[in-house]
Tab-separated table of C-alpha atoms and ligand atoms in Angstrom:
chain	number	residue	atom	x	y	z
L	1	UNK	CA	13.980	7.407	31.962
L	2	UNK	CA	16.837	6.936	29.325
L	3	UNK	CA	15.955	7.884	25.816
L	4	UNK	CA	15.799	5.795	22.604
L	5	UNK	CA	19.209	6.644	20.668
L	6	UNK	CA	19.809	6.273	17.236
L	7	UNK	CA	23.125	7.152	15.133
L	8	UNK	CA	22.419	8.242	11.653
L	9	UNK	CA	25.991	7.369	10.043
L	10	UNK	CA	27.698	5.938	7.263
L	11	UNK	CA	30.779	6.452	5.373
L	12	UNK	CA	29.311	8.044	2.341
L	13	UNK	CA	29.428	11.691	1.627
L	14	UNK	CA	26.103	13.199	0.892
L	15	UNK	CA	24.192	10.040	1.435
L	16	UNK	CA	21.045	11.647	2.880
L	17	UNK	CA	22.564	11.713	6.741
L	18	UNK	CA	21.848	14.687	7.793
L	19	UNK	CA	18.031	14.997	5.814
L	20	UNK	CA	17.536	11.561	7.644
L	21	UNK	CA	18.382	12.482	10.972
L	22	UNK	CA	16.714	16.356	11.048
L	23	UNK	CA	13.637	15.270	9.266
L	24	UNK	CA	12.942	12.270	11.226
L	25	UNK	CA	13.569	14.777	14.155
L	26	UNK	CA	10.752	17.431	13.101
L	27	UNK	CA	8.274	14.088	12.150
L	28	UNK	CA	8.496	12.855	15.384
L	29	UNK	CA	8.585	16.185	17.412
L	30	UNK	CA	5.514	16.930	15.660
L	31	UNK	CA	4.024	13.890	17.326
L	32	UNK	CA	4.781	14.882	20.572
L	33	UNK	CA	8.086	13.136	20.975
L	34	UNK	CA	10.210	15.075	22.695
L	35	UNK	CA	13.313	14.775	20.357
L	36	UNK	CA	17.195	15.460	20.402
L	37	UNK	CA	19.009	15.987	17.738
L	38	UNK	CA	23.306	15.720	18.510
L	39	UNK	CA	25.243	17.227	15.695
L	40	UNK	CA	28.902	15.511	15.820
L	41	UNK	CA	29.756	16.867	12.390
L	42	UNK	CA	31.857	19.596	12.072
L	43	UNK	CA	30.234	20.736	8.897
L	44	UNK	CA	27.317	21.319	11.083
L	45	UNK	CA	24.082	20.721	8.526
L	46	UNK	CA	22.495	19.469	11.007
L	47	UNK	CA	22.659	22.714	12.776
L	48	UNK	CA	22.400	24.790	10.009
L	49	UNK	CA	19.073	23.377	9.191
L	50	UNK	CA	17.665	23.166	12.108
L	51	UNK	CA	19.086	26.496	13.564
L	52	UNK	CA	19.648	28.970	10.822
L	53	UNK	CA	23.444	29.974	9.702
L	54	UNK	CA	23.993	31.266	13.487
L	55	UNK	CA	28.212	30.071	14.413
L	56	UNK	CA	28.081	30.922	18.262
L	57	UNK	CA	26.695	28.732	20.564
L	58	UNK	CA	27.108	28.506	24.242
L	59	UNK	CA	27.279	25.393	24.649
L	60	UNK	CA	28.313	22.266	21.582
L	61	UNK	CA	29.054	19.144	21.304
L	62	UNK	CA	32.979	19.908	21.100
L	63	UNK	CA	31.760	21.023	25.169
L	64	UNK	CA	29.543	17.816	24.965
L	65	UNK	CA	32.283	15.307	24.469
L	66	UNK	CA	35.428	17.084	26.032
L	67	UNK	CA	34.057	19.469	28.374
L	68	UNK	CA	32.112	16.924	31.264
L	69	UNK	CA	32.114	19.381	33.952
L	70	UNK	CA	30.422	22.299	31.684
L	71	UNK	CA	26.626	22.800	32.220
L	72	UNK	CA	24.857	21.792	29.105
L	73	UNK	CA	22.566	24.334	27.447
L	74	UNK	CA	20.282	22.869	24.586
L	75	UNK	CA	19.225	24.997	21.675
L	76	UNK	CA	15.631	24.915	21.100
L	77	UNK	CA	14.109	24.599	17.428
L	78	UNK	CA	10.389	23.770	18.032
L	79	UNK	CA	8.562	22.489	20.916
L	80	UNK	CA	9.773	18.898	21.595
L	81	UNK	CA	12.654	19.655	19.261
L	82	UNK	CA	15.946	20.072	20.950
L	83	UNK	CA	19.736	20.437	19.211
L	84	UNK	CA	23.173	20.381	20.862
L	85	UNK	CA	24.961	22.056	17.922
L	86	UNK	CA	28.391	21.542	16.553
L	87	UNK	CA	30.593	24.280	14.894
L	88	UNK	CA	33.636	23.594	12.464
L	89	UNK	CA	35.658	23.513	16.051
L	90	UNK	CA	34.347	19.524	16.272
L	91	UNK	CA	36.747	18.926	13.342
L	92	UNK	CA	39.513	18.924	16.358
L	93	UNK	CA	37.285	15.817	17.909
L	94	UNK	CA	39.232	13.277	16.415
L	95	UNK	CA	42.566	13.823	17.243
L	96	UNK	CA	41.415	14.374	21.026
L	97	UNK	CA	39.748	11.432	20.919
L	98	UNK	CA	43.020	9.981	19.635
L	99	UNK	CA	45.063	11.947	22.476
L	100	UNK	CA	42.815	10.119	25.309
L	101	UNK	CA	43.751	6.654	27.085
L	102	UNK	CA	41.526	3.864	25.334
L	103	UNK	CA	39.953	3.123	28.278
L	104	UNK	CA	38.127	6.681	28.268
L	105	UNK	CA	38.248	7.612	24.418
L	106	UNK	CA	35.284	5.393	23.406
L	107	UNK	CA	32.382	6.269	25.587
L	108	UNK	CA	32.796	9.837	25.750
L	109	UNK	CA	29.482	10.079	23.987
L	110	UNK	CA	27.776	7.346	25.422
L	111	UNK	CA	28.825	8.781	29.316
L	112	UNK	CA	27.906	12.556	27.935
L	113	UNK	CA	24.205	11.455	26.663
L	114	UNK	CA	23.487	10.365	30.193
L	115	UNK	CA	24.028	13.781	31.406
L	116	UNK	CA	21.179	15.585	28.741
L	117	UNK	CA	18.830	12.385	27.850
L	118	UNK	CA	16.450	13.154	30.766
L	119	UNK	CA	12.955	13.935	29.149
L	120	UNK	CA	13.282	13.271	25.683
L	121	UNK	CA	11.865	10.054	24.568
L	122	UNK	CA	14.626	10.185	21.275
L	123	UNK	CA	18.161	11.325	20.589
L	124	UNK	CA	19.040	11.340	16.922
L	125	UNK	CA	22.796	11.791	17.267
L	126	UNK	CA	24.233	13.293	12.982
L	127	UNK	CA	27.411	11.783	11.765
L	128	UNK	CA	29.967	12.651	9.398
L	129	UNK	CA	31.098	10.687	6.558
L	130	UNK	CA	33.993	8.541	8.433
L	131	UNK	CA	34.549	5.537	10.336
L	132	UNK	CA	36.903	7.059	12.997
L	133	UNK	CA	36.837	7.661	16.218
L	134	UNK	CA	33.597	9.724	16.375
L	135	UNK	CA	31.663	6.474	14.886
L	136	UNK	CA	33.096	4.607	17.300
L	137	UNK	CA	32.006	6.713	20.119
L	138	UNK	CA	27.977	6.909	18.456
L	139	UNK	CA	28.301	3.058	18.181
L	140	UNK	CA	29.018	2.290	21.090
L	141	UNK	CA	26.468	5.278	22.503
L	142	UNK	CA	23.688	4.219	20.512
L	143	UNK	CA	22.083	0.851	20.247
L	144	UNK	CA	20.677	1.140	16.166
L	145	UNK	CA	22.468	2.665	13.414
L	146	UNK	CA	20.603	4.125	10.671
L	147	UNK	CA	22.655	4.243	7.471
L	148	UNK	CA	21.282	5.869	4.372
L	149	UNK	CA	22.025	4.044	1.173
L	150	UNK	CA	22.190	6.279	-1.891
L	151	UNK	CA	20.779	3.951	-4.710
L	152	UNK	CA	23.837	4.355	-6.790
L	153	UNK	CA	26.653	1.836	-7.534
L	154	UNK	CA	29.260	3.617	-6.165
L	155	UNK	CA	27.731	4.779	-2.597
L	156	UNK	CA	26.857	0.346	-2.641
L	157	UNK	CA	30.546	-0.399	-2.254
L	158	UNK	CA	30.716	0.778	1.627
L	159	UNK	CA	27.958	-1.365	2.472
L	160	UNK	CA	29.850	-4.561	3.002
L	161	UNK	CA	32.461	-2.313	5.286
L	162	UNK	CA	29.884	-0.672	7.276
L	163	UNK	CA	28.098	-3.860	8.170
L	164	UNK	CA	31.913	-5.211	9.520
L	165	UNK	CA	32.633	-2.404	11.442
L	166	UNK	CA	29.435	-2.473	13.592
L	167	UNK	CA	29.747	-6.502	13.884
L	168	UNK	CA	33.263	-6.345	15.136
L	169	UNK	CA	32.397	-3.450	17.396
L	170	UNK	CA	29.320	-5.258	18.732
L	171	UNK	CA	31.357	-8.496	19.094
L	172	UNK	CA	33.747	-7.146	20.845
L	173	UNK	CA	31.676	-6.861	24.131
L	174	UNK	CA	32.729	-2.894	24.797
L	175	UNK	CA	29.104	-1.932	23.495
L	176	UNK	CA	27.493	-3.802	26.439
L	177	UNK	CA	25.658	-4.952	24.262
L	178	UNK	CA	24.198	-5.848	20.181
L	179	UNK	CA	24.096	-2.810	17.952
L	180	UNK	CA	21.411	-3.173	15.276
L	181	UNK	CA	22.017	-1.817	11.483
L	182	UNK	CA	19.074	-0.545	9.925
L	183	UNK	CA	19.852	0.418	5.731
L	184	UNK	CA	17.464	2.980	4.317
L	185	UNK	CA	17.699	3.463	0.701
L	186	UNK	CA	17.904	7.037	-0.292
L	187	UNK	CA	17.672	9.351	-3.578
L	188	UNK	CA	15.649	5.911	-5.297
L	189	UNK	CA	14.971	6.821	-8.629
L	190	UNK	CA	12.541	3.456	-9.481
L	191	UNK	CA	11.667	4.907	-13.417
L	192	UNK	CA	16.001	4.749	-14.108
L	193	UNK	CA	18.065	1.535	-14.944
L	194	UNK	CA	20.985	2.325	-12.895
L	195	UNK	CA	19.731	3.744	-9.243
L	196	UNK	CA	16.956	0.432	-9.899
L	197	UNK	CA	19.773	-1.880	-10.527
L	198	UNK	CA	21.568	-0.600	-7.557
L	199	UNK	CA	18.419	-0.659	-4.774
L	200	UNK	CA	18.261	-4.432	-6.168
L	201	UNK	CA	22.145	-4.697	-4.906
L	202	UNK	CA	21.409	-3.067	-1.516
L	203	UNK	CA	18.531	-5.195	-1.156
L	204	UNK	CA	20.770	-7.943	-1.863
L	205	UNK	CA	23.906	-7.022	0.380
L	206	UNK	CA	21.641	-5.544	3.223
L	207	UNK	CA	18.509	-8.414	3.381
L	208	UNK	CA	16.164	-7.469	6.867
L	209	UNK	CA	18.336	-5.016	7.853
L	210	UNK	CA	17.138	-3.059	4.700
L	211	UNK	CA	14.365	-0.362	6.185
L	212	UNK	CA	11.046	-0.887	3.586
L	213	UNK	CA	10.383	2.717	3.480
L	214	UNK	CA	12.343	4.178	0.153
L	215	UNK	CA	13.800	7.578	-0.187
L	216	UNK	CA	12.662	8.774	-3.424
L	217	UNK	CA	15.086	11.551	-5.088
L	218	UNK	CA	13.051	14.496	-5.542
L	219	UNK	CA	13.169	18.111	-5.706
L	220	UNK	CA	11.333	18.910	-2.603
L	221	UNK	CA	13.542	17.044	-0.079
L	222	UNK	CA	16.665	19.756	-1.658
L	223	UNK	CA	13.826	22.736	-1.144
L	224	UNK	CA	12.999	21.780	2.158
L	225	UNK	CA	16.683	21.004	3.466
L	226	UNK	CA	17.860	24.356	1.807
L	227	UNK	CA	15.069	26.627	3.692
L	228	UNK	CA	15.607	24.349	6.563
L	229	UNK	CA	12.365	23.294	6.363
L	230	UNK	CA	10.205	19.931	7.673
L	231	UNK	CA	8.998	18.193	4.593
L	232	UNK	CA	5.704	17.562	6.379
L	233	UNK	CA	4.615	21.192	5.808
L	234	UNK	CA	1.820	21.816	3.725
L	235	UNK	CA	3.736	23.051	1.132
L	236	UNK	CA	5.224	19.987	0.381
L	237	UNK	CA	1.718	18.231	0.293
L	238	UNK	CA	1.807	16.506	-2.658
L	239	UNK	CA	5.379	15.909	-2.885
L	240	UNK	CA	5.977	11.771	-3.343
L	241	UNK	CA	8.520	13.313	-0.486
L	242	UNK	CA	6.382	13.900	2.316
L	243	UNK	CA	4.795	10.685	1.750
L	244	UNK	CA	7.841	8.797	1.903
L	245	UNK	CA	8.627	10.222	5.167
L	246	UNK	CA	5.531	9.969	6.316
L	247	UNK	CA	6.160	6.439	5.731
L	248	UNK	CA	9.651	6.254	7.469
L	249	UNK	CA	8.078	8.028	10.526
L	250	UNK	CA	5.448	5.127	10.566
L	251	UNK	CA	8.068	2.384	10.062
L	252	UNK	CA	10.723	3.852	12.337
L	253	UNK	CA	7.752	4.167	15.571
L	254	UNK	CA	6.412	0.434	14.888
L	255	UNK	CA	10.177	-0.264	14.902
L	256	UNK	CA	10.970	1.664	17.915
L	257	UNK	CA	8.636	0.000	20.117
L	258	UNK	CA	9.038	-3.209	19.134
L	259	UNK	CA	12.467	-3.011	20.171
L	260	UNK	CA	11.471	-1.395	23.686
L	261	UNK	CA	8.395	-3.991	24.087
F	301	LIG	N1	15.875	12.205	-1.340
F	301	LIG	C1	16.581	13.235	-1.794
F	301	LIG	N2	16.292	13.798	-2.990
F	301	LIG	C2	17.005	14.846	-3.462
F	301	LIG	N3	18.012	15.418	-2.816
F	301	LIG	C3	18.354	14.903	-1.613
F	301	LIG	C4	17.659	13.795	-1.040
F	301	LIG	N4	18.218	13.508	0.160
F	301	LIG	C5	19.210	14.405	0.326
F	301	LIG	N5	19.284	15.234	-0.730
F	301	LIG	C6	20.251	16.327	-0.934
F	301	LIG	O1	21.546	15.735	-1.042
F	301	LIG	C7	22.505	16.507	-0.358
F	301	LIG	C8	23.188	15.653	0.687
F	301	LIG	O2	22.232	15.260	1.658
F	301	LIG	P1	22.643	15.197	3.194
F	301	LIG	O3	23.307	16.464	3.600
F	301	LIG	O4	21.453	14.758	3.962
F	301	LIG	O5	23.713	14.022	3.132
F	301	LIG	P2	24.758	13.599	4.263
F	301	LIG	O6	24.900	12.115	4.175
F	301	LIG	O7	24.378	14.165	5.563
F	301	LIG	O8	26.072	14.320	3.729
F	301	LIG	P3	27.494	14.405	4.510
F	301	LIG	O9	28.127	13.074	4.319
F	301	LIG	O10	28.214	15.521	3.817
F	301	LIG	O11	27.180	14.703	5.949
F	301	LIG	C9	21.764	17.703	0.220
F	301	LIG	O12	21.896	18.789	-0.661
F	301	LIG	C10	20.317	17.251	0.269
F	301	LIG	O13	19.405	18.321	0.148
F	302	LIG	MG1	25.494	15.356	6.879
């Protein structure tokens, strides 16, 4: 059976991405969910966090997207936990996606997840901060996009972009079909003026497609991403942290299987 893919991208630098994407991956993993995390960034946090600071691999997603014929070898971070890697080589991916004819260039990821989807129930595929080619490919690949929104005034201003750029893409018919947006505000600080003032903008600009879950901005999501760490482990307990993605695990399985009712 085909898994349930997600792309966790937006334009943004340091919007919470990559802590989306690999925690998500550990929360559901730990529920038995046999899980797949696809690093297409070349600054590989994703695989850093998940992996340790290890830079050969015998198999990435450079091999993933350009190399069809190669046998794929997944790296293995827990059991149900999976990771096809990336190393700083991906930052070539966008000018071979550029050098390709545009009949092939867009669905190189969507025609490569065919080949490694068997038995996992997710694939959680890590973006980097661009709309390029790369996007393209994981929009097309993947039916919902989570985008972490930073609740700060300037990480708002993409918002209106990002909601374009997957409407075009989905109008345009080469998706096969409607890509769903889901916003998930990020780093919330509810107790300051300026990040509230700013969730009530993305709340605004983003309506339903606004996840209810909230992000708060706390030490122990930076602990836990810098030791590579789930946030679900005990030491985080009684962090406001592991609560909130406790929460966002809830909210994205009710979600998950309501769209695949
Ligand atoms: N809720 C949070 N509270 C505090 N720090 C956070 C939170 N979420 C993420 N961070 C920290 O912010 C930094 C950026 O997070 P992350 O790497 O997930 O963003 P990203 O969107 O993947 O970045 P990039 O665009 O570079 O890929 C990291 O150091 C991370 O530990
Ligand atoms: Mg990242």
């Amino acid at each position: 059976m085909a898994a349930q893919r997600y792309a966790v991208a937006v334009q943004k630098g340091g919007a919470g991405k990559t802590t989306t994407a690999t925690q998500l991956a550990w929360g559901l993993a730990a529920r038995g969910k046999r899980t797949l995390v696809v690093d297409l960034d070349a600054q590989a946090n994703a695989t850093v966090t998940l992996l340790g600071a290890k830079s050969e691999f015998p198999y990435t997603t450079t091999d993933l997207l350009f190399a069809p014929g190669k046998a794929p070898t997944l790296q293995q971070v827990d059991n149900n936990l999976y990771v096809i890697p990336a190393t700083l080589r991906f930052s070539m991916a966008e000018r071979q996606i550029l050098s390709l004819p545009p009949y092939e260039s867009p669905f190189l990821l969507s025609n490569a997840l065919k080949r490694v989807e068997s038995g996992f129930e997710f694939i959680l595929c890590d973006l980097s901060p661009a709309l390029g080619g790369v996007f393209v490919n994981a929009v097309i690949a993947c039916p919902t996009i989570i985008a972490p929104a930073e609740a700060n005034h300037l990480a708002i201003q993409g918002v209106p972009d990002l909601q374009e750029e997957i409407a075009r893409i989905s109008a345009s018919g080469v998706a096969g079909g409607p890509r769903t947006l889901w916003f998930l505000a990020t780093k919330c600080c509810e107790h300051q003026m300026a990040p509230r003032e700013a969730l009530k903008t993305i709340q605004g600009l983003c309506g339903k497609q606004l996840l209810r879950t909230r992000i708060p901005r706390a030490a122990a999501v930076e602990q836990a991403m810098g030791k590579g760490l789930p946030i679900f482990e005990a030491r985080f307990r009684d962090s406001a942290a592991q609560a909130a993605f406790t929460a966002l695990l809830e909210e994205f399985l009710e979600l998950a299987e309501t769209a695949h009712a």
